[in-house]
GROMACS .gro file of C-alpha atoms in nm:
model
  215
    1UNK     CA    1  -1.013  -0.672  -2.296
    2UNK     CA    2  -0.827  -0.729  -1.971
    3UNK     CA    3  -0.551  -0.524  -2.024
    4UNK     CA    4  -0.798  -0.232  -2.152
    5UNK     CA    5  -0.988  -0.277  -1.828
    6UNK     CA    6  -0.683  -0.233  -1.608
    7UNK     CA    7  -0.566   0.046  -1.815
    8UNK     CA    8  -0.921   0.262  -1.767
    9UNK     CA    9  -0.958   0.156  -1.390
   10UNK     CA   10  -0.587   0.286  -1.363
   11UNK     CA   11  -0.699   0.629  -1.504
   12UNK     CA   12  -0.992   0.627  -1.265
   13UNK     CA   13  -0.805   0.539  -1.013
   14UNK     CA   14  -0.553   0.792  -1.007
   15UNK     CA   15  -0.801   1.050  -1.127
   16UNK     CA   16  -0.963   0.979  -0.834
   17UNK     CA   17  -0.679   1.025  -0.580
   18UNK     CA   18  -0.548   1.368  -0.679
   19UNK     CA   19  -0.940   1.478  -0.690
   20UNK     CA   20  -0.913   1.327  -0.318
   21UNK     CA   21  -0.646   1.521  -0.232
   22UNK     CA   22  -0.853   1.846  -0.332
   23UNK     CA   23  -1.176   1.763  -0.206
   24UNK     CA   24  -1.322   2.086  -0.087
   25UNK     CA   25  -1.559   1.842   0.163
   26UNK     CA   26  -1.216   1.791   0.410
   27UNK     CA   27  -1.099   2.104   0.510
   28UNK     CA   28  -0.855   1.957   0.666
   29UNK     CA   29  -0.693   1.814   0.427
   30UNK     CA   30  -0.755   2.089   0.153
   31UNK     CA   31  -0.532   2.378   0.352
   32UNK     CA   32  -0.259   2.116   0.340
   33UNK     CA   33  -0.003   2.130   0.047
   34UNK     CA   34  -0.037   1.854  -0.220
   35UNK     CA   35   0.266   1.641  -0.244
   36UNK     CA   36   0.231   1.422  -0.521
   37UNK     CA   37   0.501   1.203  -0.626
   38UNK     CA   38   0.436   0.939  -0.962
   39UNK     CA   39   0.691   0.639  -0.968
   40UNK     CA   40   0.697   0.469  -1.288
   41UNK     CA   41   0.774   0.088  -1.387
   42UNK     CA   42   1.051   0.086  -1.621
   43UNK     CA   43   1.059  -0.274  -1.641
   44UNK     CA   44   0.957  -0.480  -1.965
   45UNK     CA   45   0.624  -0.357  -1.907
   46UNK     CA   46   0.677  -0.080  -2.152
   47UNK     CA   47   0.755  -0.278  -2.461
   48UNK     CA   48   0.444  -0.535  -2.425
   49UNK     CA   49   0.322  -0.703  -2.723
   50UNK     CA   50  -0.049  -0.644  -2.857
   51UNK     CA   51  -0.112  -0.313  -2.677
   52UNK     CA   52  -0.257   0.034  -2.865
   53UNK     CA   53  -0.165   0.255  -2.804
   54UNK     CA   54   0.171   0.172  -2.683
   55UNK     CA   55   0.256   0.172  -2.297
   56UNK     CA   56   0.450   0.469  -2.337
   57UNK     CA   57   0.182   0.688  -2.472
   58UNK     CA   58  -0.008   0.548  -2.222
   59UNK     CA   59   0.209   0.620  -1.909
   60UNK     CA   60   0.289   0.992  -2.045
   61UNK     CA   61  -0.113   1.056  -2.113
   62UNK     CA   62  -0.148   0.916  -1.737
   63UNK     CA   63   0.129   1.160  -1.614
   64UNK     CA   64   0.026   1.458  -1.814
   65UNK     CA   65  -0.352   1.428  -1.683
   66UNK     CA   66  -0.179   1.452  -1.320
   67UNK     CA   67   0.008   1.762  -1.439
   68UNK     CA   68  -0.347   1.903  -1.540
   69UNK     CA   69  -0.493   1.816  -1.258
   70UNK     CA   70  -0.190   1.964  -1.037
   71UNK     CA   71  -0.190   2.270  -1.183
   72UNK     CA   72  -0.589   2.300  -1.153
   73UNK     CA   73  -0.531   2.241  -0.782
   74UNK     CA   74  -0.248   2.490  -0.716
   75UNK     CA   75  -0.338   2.778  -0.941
   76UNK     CA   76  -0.485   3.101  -0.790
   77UNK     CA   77  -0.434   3.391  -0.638
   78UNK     CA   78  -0.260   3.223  -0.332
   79UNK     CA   79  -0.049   3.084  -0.567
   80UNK     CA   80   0.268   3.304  -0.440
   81UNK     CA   81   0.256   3.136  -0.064
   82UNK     CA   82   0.157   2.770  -0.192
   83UNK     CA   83   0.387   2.510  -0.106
   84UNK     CA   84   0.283   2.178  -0.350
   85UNK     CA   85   0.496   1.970  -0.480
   86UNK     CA   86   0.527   1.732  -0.792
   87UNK     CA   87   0.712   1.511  -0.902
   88UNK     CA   88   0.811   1.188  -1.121
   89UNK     CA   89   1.055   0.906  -1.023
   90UNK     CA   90   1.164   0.552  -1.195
   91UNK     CA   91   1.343   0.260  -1.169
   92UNK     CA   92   1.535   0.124  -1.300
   93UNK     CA   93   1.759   0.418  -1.353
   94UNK     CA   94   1.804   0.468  -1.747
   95UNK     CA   95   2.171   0.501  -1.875
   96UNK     CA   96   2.201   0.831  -2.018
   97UNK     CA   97   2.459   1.095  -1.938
   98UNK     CA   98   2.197   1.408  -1.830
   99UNK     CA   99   1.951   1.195  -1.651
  100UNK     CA  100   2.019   1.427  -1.311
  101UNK     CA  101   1.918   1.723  -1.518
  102UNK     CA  102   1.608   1.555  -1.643
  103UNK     CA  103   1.521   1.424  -1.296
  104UNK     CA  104   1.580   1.787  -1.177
  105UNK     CA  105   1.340   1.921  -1.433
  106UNK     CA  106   1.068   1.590  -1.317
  107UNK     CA  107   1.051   1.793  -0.961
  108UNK     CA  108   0.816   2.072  -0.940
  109UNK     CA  109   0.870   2.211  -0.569
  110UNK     CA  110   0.640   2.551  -0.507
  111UNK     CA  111   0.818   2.596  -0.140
  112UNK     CA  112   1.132   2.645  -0.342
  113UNK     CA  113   1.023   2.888  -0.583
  114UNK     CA  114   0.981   3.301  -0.559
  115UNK     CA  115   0.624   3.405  -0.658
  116UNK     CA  116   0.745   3.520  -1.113
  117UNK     CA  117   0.941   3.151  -1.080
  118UNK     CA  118   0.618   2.947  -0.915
  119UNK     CA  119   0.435   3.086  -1.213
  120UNK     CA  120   0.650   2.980  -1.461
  121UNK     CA  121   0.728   2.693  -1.361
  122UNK     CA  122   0.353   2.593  -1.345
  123UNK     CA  123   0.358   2.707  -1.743
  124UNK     CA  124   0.625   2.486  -1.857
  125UNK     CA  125   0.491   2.185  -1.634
  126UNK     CA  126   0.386   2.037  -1.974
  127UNK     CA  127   0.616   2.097  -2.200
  128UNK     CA  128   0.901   2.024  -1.953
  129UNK     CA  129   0.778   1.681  -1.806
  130UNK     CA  130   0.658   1.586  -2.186
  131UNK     CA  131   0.995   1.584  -2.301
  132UNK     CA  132   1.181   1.416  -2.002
  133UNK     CA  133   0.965   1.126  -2.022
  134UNK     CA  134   1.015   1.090  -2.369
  135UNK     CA  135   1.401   1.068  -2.331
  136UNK     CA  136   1.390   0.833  -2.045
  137UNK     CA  137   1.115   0.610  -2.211
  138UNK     CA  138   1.319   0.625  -2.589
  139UNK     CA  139   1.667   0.538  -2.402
  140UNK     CA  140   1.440   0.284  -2.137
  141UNK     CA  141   1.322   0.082  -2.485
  142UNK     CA  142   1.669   0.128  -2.691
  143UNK     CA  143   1.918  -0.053  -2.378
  144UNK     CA  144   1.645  -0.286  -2.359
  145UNK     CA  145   1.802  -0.314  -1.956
  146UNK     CA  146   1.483  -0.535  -1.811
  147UNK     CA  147   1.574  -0.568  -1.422
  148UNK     CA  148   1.261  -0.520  -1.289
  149UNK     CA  149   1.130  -0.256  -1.077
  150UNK     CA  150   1.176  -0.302  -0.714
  151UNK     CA  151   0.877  -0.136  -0.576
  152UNK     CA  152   0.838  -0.410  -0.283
  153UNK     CA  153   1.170  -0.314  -0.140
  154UNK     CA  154   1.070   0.090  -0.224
  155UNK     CA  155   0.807   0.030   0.050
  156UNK     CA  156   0.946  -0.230   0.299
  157UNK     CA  157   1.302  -0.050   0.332
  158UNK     CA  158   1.186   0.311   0.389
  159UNK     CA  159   1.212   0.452   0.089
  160UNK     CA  160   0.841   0.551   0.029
  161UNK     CA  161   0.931   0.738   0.377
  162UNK     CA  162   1.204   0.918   0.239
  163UNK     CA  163   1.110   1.025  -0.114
  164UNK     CA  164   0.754   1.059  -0.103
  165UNK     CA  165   0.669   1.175   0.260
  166UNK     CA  166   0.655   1.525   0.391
  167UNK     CA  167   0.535   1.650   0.711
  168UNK     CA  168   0.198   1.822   0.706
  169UNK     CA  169   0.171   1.760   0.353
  170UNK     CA  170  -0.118   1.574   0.160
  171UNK     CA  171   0.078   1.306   0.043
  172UNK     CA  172   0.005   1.132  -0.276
  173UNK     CA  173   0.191   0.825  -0.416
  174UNK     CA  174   0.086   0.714  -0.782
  175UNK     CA  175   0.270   0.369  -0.936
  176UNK     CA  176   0.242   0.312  -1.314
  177UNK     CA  177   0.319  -0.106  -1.305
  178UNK     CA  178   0.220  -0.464  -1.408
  179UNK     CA  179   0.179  -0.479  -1.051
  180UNK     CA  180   0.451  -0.843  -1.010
  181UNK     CA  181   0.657  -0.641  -0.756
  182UNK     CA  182   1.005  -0.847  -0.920
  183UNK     CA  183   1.316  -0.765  -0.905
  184UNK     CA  184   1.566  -1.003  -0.990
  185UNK     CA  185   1.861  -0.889  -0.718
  186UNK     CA  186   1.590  -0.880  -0.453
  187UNK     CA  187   1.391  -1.218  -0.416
  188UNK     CA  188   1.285  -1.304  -0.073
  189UNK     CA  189   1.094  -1.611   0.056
  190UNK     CA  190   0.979  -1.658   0.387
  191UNK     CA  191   0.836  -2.008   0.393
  192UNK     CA  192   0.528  -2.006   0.157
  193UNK     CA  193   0.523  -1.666   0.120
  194UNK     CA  194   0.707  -1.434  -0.092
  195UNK     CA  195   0.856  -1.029  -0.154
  196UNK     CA  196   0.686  -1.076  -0.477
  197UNK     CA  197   0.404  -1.317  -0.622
  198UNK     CA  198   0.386  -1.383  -0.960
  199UNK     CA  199   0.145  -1.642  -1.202
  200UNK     CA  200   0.392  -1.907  -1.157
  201UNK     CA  201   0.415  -1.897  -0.777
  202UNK     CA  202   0.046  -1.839  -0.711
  203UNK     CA  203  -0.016  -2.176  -0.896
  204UNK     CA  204   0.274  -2.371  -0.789
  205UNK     CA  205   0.125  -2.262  -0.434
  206UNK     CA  206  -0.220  -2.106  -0.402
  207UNK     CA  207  -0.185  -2.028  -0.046
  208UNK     CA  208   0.128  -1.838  -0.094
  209UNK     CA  209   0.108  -1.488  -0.020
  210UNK     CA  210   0.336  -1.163  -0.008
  211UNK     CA  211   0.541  -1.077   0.290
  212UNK     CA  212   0.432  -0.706   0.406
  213UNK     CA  213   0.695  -0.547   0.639
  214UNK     CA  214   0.483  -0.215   0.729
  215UNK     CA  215   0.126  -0.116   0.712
   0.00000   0.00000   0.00000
């Protein structure tokens, strides 16, 4: 039941943001370009027990509603001077040989594109981002590589900065996770408090809590 809850407030939740992003109520923030970036967990999260349908189905049906919901938002006839931006990252990194090509073809960015090539691109969002996720999720499960995914250092070293910001942009930053922030090559510990808080550490130490470096 738990994990069923967290799984529908997840949809609403992210449902939610990109509608946020669009809302025609803030003008403001409706003439900006969407820049939506989705960073999944590729940690043993995808291979838990008990869970139908599996968490890869799950994480592609998440990503796939955001493609809808992109494409909803961008399509038009201003669609030749739009500017949005889409586009999926993970971590770990999965070990196969074309993974820059796929990670290309996970990166949807209008500013880049001529008019004929924004339109087509918009077409094959589907298929294209259906079929990259499959090969990174298939070769994630096979390797069986369970690091963890470092999203606490993503945020307190600058990366969210770098790969998800853009200037005068509507920036949108969707995480598929179990939410334990580990990472095995990156445990910190400032007295009681931790880069990471887990089951074990929140009973060992109830008042522990998890060191934020930014706002």
């Amino acid at each position: 039941m738990k994990k069923s809850f967290i799984f529908k407030a997840l949809v609403l939740l992210s449902s939610t943001i990109i509608l946020a992003g669009c809302n025609s109520d803030e003008p403001e923030q409706s003439e900006k370009p969407l820049n939506v970036t989705i960073l999944l967990d590729l940690s043993d999260r995808v291979v838990r027990d008990n869970v139908n349908p599996c968490q890869k189905e799950r994480d592609m049906a998440i990503v796939n509603y955001m493609v809808d919901k992109f494409k909803n938002a961008v399509k038009g006839n201003k669609l030749s001077i739009r500017k949005d931006r889409m586009k999926v990252m993970f971590y770990p990194t999965p070990d196969i040989s074309q993974v820059q090509i796929v990670s290309k073809n996970l990166d949807v960015n209008l500013a880049k594109l001529q008019p004929a090539e924004k339109k087509k691109a918009l077409m094959g969002m589907d298929t294209v981002f259906s079929e990259g996720l499959n090969l990174i999720y298939n070769q994630t499960i096979s390797t069986k590589k369970w690091v963890g995914c470092d999203i606490w250092s993503f945020f307190s070293n600058g990366k969210v900065d770098n790969f998800c910001m853009a200037d005068s942009a509507r920036n949108i930053l969707i995480i598929l996770t179990d939410g334990y922030l580990y990472h095995k090559d990156n445990i910190v510990r400032e007295g009681n408090n931790y880069s990471y808080l887990s089951p074990r550490e929140l009973q060992n130490n109830p008042n522990a809590e998890l060191i934020v470096k930014r706002k």
